[in-house]
Coordinates of C-alpha atoms and ligand atoms in Angstrom, one line a residue:
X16 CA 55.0 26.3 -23.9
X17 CA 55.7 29.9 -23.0
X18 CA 52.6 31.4 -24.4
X19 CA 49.5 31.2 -22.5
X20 CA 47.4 28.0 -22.2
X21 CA 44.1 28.5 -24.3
X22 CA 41.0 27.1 -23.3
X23 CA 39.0 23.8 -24.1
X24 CA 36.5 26.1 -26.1
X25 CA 39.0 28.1 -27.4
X26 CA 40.9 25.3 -28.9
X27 CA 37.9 23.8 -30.3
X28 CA 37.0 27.2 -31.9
X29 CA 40.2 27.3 -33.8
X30 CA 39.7 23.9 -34.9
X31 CA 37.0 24.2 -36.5
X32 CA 37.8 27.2 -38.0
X33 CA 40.6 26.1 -39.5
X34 CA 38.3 22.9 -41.1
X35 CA 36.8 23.4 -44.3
X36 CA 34.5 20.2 -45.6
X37 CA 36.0 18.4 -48.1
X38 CA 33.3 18.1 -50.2
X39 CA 30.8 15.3 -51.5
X40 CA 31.3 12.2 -54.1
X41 CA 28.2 9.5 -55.1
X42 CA 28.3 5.9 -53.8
X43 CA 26.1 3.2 -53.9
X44 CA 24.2 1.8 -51.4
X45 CA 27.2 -1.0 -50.7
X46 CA 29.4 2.1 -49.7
X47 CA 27.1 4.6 -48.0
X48 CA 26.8 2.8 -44.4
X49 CA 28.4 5.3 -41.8
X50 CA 28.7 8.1 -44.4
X51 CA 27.4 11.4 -44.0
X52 CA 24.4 12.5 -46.4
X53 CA 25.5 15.4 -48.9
X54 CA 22.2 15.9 -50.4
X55 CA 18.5 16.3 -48.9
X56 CA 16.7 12.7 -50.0
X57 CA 13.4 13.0 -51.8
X58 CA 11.0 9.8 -52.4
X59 CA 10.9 9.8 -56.2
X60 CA 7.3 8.0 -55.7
X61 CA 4.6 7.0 -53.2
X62 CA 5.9 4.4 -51.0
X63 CA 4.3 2.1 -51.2
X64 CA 3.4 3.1 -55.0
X65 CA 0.3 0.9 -55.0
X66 CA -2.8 0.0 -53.1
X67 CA -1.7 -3.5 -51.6
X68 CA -2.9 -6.0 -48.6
X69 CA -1.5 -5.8 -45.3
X70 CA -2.2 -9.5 -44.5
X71 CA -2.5 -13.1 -45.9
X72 CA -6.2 -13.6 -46.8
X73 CA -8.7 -12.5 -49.6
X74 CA -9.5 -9.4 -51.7
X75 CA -13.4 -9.1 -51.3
X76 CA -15.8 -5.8 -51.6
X77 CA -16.4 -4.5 -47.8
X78 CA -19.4 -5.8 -46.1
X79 CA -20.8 -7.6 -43.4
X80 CA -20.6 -11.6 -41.9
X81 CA -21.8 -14.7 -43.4
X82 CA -21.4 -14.1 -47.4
X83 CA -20.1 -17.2 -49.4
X84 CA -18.3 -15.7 -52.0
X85 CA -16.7 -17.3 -55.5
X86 CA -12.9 -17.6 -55.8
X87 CA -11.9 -16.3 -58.6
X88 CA -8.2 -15.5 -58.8
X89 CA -4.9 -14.8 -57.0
X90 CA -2.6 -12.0 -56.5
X91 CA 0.4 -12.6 -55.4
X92 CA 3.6 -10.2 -54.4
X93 CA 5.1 -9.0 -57.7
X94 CA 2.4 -10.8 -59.9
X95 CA -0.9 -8.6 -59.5
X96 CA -4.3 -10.1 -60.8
X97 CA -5.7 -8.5 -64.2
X98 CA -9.0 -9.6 -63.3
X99 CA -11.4 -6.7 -62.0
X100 CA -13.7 -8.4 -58.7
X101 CA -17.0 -8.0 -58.6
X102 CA -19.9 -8.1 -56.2
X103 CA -20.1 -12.4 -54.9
X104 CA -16.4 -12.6 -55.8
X105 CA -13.4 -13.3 -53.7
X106 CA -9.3 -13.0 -54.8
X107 CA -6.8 -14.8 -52.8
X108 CA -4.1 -12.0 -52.0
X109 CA -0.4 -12.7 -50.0
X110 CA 1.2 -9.9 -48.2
X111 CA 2.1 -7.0 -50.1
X112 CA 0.2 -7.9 -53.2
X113 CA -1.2 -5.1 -55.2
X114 CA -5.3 -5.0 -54.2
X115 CA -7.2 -5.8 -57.5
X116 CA -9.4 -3.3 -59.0
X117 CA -13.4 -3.8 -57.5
X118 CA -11.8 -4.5 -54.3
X119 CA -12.5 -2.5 -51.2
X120 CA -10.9 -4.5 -48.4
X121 CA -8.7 -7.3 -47.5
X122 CA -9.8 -10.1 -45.1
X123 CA -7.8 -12.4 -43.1
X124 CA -7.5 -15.5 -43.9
X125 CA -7.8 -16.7 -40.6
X126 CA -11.4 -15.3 -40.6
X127 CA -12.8 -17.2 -43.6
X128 CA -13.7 -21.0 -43.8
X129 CA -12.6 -21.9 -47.3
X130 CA -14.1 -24.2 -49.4
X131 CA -13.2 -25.6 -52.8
X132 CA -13.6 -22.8 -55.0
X133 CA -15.5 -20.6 -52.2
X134 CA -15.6 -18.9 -48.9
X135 CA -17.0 -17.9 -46.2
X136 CA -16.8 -14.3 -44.6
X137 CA -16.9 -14.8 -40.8
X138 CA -16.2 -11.3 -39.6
X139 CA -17.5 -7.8 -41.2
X140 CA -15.5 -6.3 -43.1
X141 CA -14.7 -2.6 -43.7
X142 CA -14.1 -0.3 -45.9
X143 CA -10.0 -0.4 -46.7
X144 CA -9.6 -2.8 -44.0
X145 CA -5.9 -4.3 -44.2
X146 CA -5.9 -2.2 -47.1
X147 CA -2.3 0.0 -47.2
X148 CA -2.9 3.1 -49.5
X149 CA -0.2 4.7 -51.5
X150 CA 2.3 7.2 -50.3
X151 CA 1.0 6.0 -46.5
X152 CA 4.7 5.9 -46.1
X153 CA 6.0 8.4 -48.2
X154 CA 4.1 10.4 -50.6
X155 CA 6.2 11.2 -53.9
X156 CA 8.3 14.7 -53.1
X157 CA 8.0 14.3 -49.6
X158 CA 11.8 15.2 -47.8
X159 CA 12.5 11.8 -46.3
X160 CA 16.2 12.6 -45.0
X161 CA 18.2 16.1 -44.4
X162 CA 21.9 16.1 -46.0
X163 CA 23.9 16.0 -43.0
X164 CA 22.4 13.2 -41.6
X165 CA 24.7 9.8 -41.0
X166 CA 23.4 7.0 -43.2
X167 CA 22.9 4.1 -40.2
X168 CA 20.5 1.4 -41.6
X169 CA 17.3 2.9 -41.0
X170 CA 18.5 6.2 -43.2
X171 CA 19.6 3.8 -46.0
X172 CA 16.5 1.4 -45.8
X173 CA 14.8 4.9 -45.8
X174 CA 16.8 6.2 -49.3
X175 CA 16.5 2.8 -50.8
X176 CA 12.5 3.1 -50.1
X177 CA 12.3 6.5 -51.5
X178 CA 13.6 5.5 -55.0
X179 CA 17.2 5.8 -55.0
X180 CA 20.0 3.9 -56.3
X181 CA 23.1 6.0 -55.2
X182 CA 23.9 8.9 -52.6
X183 CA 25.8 12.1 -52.5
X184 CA 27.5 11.8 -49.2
X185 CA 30.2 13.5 -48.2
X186 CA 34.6 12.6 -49.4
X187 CA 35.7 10.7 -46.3
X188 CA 38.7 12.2 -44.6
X189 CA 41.7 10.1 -44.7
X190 CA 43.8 9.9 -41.6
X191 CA 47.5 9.1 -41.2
X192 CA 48.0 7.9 -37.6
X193 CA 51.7 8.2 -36.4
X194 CA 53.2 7.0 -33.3
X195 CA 56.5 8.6 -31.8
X196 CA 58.6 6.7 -29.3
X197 CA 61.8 4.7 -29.3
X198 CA 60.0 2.6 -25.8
X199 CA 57.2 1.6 -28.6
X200 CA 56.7 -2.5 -29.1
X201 CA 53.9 -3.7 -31.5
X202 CA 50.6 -5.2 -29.8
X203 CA 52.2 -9.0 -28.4
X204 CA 55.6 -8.6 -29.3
X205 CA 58.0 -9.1 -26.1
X206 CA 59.4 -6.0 -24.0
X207 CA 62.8 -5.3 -23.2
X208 CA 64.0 -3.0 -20.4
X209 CA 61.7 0.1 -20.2
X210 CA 59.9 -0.9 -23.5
X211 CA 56.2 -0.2 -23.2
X212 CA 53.1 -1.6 -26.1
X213 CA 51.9 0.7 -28.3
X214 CA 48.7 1.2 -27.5
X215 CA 48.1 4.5 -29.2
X216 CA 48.4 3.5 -33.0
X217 CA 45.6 1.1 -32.8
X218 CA 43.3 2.8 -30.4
X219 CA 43.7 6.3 -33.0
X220 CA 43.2 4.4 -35.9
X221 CA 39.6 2.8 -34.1
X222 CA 38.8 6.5 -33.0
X223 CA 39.7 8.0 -37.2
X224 CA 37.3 5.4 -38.3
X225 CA 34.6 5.4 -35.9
X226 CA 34.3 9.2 -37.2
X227 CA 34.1 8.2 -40.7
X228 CA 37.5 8.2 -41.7
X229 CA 39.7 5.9 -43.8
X230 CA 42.9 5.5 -41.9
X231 CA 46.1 4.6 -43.7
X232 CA 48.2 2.0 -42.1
X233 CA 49.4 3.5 -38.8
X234 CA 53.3 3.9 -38.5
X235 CA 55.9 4.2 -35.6
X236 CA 58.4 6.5 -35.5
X237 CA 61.7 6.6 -33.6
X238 CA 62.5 9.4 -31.8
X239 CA 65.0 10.7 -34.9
X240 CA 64.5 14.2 -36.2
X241 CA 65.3 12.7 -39.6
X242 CA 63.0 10.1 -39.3
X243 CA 60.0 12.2 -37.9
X244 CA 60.2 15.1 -40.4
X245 CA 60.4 12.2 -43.2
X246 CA 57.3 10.3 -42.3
X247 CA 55.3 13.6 -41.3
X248 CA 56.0 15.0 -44.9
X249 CA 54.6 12.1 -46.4
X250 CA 51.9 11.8 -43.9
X251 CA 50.8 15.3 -44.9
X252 CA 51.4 14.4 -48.4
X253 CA 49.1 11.2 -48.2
X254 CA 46.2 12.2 -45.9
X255 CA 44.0 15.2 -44.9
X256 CA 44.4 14.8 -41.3
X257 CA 47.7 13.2 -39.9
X258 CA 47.4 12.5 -36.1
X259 CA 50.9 12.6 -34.1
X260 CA 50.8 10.7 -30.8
X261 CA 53.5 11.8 -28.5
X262 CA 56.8 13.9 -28.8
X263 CA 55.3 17.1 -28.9
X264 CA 56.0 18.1 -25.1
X265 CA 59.7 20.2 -24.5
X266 CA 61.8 17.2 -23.6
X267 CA 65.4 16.8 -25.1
X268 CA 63.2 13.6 -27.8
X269 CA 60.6 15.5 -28.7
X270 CA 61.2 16.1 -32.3
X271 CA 57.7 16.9 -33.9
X272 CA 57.3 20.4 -33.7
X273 CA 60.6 21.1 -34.9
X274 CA 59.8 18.6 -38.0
X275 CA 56.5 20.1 -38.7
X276 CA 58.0 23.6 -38.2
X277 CA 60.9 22.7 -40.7
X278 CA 58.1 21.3 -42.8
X279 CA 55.9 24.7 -43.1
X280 CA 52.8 23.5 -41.1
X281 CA 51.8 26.6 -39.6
X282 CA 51.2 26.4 -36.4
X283 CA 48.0 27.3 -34.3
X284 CA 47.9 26.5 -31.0
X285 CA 50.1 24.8 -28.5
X286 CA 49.0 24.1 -24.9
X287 CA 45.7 23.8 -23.8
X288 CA 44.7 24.6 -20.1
X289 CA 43.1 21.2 -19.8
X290 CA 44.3 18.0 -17.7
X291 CA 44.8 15.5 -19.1
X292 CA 46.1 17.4 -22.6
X293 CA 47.8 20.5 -22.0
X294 CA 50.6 19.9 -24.4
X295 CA 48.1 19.4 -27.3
X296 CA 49.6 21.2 -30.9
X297 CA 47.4 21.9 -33.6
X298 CA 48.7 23.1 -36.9
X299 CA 47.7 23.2 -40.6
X300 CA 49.2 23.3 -44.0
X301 CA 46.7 24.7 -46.6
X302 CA 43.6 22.6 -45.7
X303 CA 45.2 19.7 -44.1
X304 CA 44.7 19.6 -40.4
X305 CA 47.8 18.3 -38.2
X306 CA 47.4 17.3 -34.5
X307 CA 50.0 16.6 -32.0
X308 CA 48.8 14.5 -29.5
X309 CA 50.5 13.7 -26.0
X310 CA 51.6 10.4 -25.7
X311 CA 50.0 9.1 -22.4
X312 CA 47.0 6.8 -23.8
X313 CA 44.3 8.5 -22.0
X314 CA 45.6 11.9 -22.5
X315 CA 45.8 11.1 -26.7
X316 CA 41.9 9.4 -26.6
X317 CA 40.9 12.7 -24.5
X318 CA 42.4 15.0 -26.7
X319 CA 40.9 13.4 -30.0
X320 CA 37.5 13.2 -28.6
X321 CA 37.8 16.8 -27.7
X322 CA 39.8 18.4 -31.1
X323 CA 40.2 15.4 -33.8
X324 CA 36.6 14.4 -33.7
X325 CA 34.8 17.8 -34.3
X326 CA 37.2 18.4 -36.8
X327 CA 36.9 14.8 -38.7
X328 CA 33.3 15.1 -38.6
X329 CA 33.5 18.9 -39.9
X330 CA 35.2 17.9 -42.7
X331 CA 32.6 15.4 -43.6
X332 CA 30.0 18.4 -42.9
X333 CA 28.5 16.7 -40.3
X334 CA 27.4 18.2 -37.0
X335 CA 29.3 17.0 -33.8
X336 CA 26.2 15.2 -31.8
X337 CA 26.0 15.9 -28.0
X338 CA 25.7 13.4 -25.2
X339 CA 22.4 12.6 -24.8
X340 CA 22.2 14.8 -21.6
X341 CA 24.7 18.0 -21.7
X342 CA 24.9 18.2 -17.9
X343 CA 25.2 16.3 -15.3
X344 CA 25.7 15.9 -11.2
X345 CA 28.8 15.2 -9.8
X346 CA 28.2 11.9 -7.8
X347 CA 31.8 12.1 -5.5
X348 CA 34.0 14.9 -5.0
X349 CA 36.7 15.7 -7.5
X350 CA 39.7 17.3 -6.5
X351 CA 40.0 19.8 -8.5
X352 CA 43.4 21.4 -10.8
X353 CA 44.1 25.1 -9.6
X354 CA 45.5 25.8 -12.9
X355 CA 43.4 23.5 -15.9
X356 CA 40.2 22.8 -16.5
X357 CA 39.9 19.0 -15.8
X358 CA 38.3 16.5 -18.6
X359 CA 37.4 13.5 -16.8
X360 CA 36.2 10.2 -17.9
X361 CA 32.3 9.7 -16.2
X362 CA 29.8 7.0 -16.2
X363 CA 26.6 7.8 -16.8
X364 CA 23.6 7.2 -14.2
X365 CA 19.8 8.6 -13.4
X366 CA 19.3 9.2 -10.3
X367 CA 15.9 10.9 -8.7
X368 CA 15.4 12.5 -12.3
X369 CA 18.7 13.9 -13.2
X370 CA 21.6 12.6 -14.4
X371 CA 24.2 11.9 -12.3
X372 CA 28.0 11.5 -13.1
X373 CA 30.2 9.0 -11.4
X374 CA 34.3 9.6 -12.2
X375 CA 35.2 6.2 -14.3
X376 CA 38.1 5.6 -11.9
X377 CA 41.4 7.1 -11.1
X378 CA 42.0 9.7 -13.5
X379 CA 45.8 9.7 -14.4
X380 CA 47.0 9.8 -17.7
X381 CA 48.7 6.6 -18.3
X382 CA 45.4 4.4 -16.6
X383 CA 43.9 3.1 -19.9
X384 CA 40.9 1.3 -18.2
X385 CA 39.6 4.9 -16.8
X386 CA 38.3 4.7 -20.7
X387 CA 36.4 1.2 -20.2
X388 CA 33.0 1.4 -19.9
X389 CA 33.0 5.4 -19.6
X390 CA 30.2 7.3 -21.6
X391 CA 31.4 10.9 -21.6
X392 CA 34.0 13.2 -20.7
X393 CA 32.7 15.4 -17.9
X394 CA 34.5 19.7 -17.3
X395 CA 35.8 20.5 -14.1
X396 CA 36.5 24.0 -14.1
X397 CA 39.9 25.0 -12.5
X398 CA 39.9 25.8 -9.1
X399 CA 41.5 25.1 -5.8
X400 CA 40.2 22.3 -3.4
X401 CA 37.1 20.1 -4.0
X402 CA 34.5 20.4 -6.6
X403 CA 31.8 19.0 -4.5
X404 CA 29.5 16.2 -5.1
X405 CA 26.5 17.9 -6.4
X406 CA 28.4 20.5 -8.9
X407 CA 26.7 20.6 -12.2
X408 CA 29.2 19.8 -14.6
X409 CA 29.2 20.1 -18.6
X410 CA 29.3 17.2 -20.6
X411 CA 31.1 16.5 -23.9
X412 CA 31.3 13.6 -26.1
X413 CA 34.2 10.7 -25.5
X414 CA 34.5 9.7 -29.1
X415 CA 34.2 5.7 -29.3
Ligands
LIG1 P1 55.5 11.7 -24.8 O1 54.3 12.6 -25.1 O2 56.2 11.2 -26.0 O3 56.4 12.4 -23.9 O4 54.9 10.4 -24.1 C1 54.3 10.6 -22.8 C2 54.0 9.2 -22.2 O5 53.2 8.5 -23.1 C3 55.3 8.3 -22.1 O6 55.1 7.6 -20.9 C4 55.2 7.4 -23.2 O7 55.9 6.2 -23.0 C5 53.8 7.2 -23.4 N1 53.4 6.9 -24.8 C6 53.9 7.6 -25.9 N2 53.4 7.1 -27.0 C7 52.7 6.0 -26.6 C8 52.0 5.0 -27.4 N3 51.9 5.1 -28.7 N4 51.3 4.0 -26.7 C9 51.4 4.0 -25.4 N5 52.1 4.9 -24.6 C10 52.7 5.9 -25.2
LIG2 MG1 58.0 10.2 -26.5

């Protein structure tokens, strides 16, 4: 890592300059949960696309107290009356029935006293009362969702409501997810001497999907230069973006750059003046996007959230959200890194109307439960000594 470290913003730059959206496919509705909308949604009718009763009750012409009206029909959701009501009349009418033609308003139920085949209006009654009018929600045309938005359940209550019966969202990314380390055990299995868990594969794979990617089954490597370039050529071969966890710093084991090298991923950055993260390795081959992330747990969750995220959501043409508040005040002193600006792990509080940043723990690399409970990744600029409780700080996204 000769050249010069870039910065966070740099990085991020090239990133997404080298990501180009993969483009959009249709799904239905079972499918479209999480995805990211490829086309603007327009309600292909009024919603609701008739006049219809907002209550349980009776379909009578507007007017005031103490009528005794005839019952003369029923309309029930999905069955509308045919019969027209006149003055006198009365039609029993359920939730979300269509409101005959003659009527004017809707009254309660629980304000009539029914008789046999009559009732009694107990309350006046006015004009479109419980009445809901067409298009109230939605009139026909009317842009209900933006393409770019993610389809959580209101968005696809929303499109289902507007008419539709399948989406243009965008191709989700696939992800290979590959762990380097001949230390690596999978999740339970027993250690031996200086044998650690491998927490990364599983953690990755959580992070590619909560982004909207598939991720292929996640594979562990052993620190072979055969081995490494053979599963990264089919990992670029299978996926659009293959995240590398570990083996990309200078050490006598570290065999992924050479592999990738060997394997005509170009590369376009290396080092990043950021702790935890600096040896973070970014490459591509045509439009596939290759990261190299540094092995230490928390350094390989900070390093996604800050490069593999914007670029997974990028591809699905969605733009990278912001923490709810982009700044924050530093709660405690953090000593600061002379050299790198410093990504820490922050919870979240208000305090006397601002928003007020509390470091989630000691920050090392290797302590995986800084990441518990932590809502954002707070900057601290390089410099020497302390910066001071107080300091503004920026705010990024930790991806989840
Ligand atoms: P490396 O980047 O390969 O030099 O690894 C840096 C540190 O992260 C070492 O302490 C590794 O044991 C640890 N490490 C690497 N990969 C993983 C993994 N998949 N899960 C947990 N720790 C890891
Ligand atoms: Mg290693």
């Amino acid at each position: 890592m000769s050249a010069p470290l870039i910065t966070i913003e740099r990085a991020r730059e090239l990133v997404l300059a080298h990501t180009h959206p993969l483009g959009p496919e249709r799904v239905d509705f079972d499918d479209a949960l999480n995805r990211v909308l490829a086309q603007d949604v327009h309600a292909v009718g009024d919603v609701p696309p008739f006049a219809c009763s907002a209550m349980d009750g009776f379909a009578i012409k507007d007017g005031p107290a103490g009528r005794t009206l005839e019952l003369v029909g029923e309309s029930k959701a999905g069955t509308p009356s045919d019969q027209v009501l006149h003055d006198g009349e009365a039609i029993r009418i359920s939730t979300g029935a269509a409101v005959p033609e003659g009527a004017t308003a809707v009254i309660r139920q629980e304000d009539v006293d029914a008789g046999d085949q009559t009732i009694t209006v107990n309350e006046a009654v006015e004009p479109a009362e419980n009445v809901r009018n067409p298009g109230e929600d939605m009139h026909a045309g009317t842009k209900v969702l933006s393409a770019g938005t993610v389809l959580h359940a209101a968005e696809l209550g929303a499109a289902v409501a507007a008419g539709l019966g399948e989406l243009s969202v965008s191709r989700r990314p696939a992800a290979q997810v590959l762990s380097t380390g001949d230390e690596l055990r999978a999740p339970g299995e027993p250690l031996g001497p200086g044998e650690i868990h491998n927490s990364n594969a599983p953690m990755l794979v959580a992070l590619c999907t909560g982004c909207g990617a598939t991720a292929l089954p996640p594979q562990r490597l052993r620190d072979d230069r055969a081995a490494t370039e053979q599963a990264l050529a089919q990992a670029l071969e299978q996926s659009d973006v293959t995240i590398v966890s570990g083996g990309v710093s200078v050490g006598p084991h570290d065999h992924v750059k050479p592999a990738l090298a060997a394997l005509g991923v170009t590369e376009v950055f290396w080092g990043v003046s950021l702790q935890p993260g600096k040896p973070t390795w970014f490459g591509t081959a045509g439009d596939k996007l290759v990261f190299g992330l540094p092995g230490n747990p928390v350094s390989a969750f900070v390093t996604f959230s800050l490069f593999a995220r914007p670029a997974l959501l990028a591809l699905q043409n969605a733009t990278e959200d912001a923490p709810l508040d982009q700044e924050a005040v530093l709660a405690t002193a953090v000593k600061r890194n002379p050299n790198r600006e410093m990504a820490i792990r922050v919870r979240l509080e208000r305090l006397n109307g601002s928003t007020v940043a509390l470091p989630n723990g000691p920050q090392a690399s290797h302590i995986v439960t800084s990441l518990l409970g932590a809502d954002a990744l707070a900057l601290i600029p390089a410099g020497e000594g302390d910066a001071d409780a107080g300091t503004r700080v920026r705010l990024l996204p930790l991806a989840r």
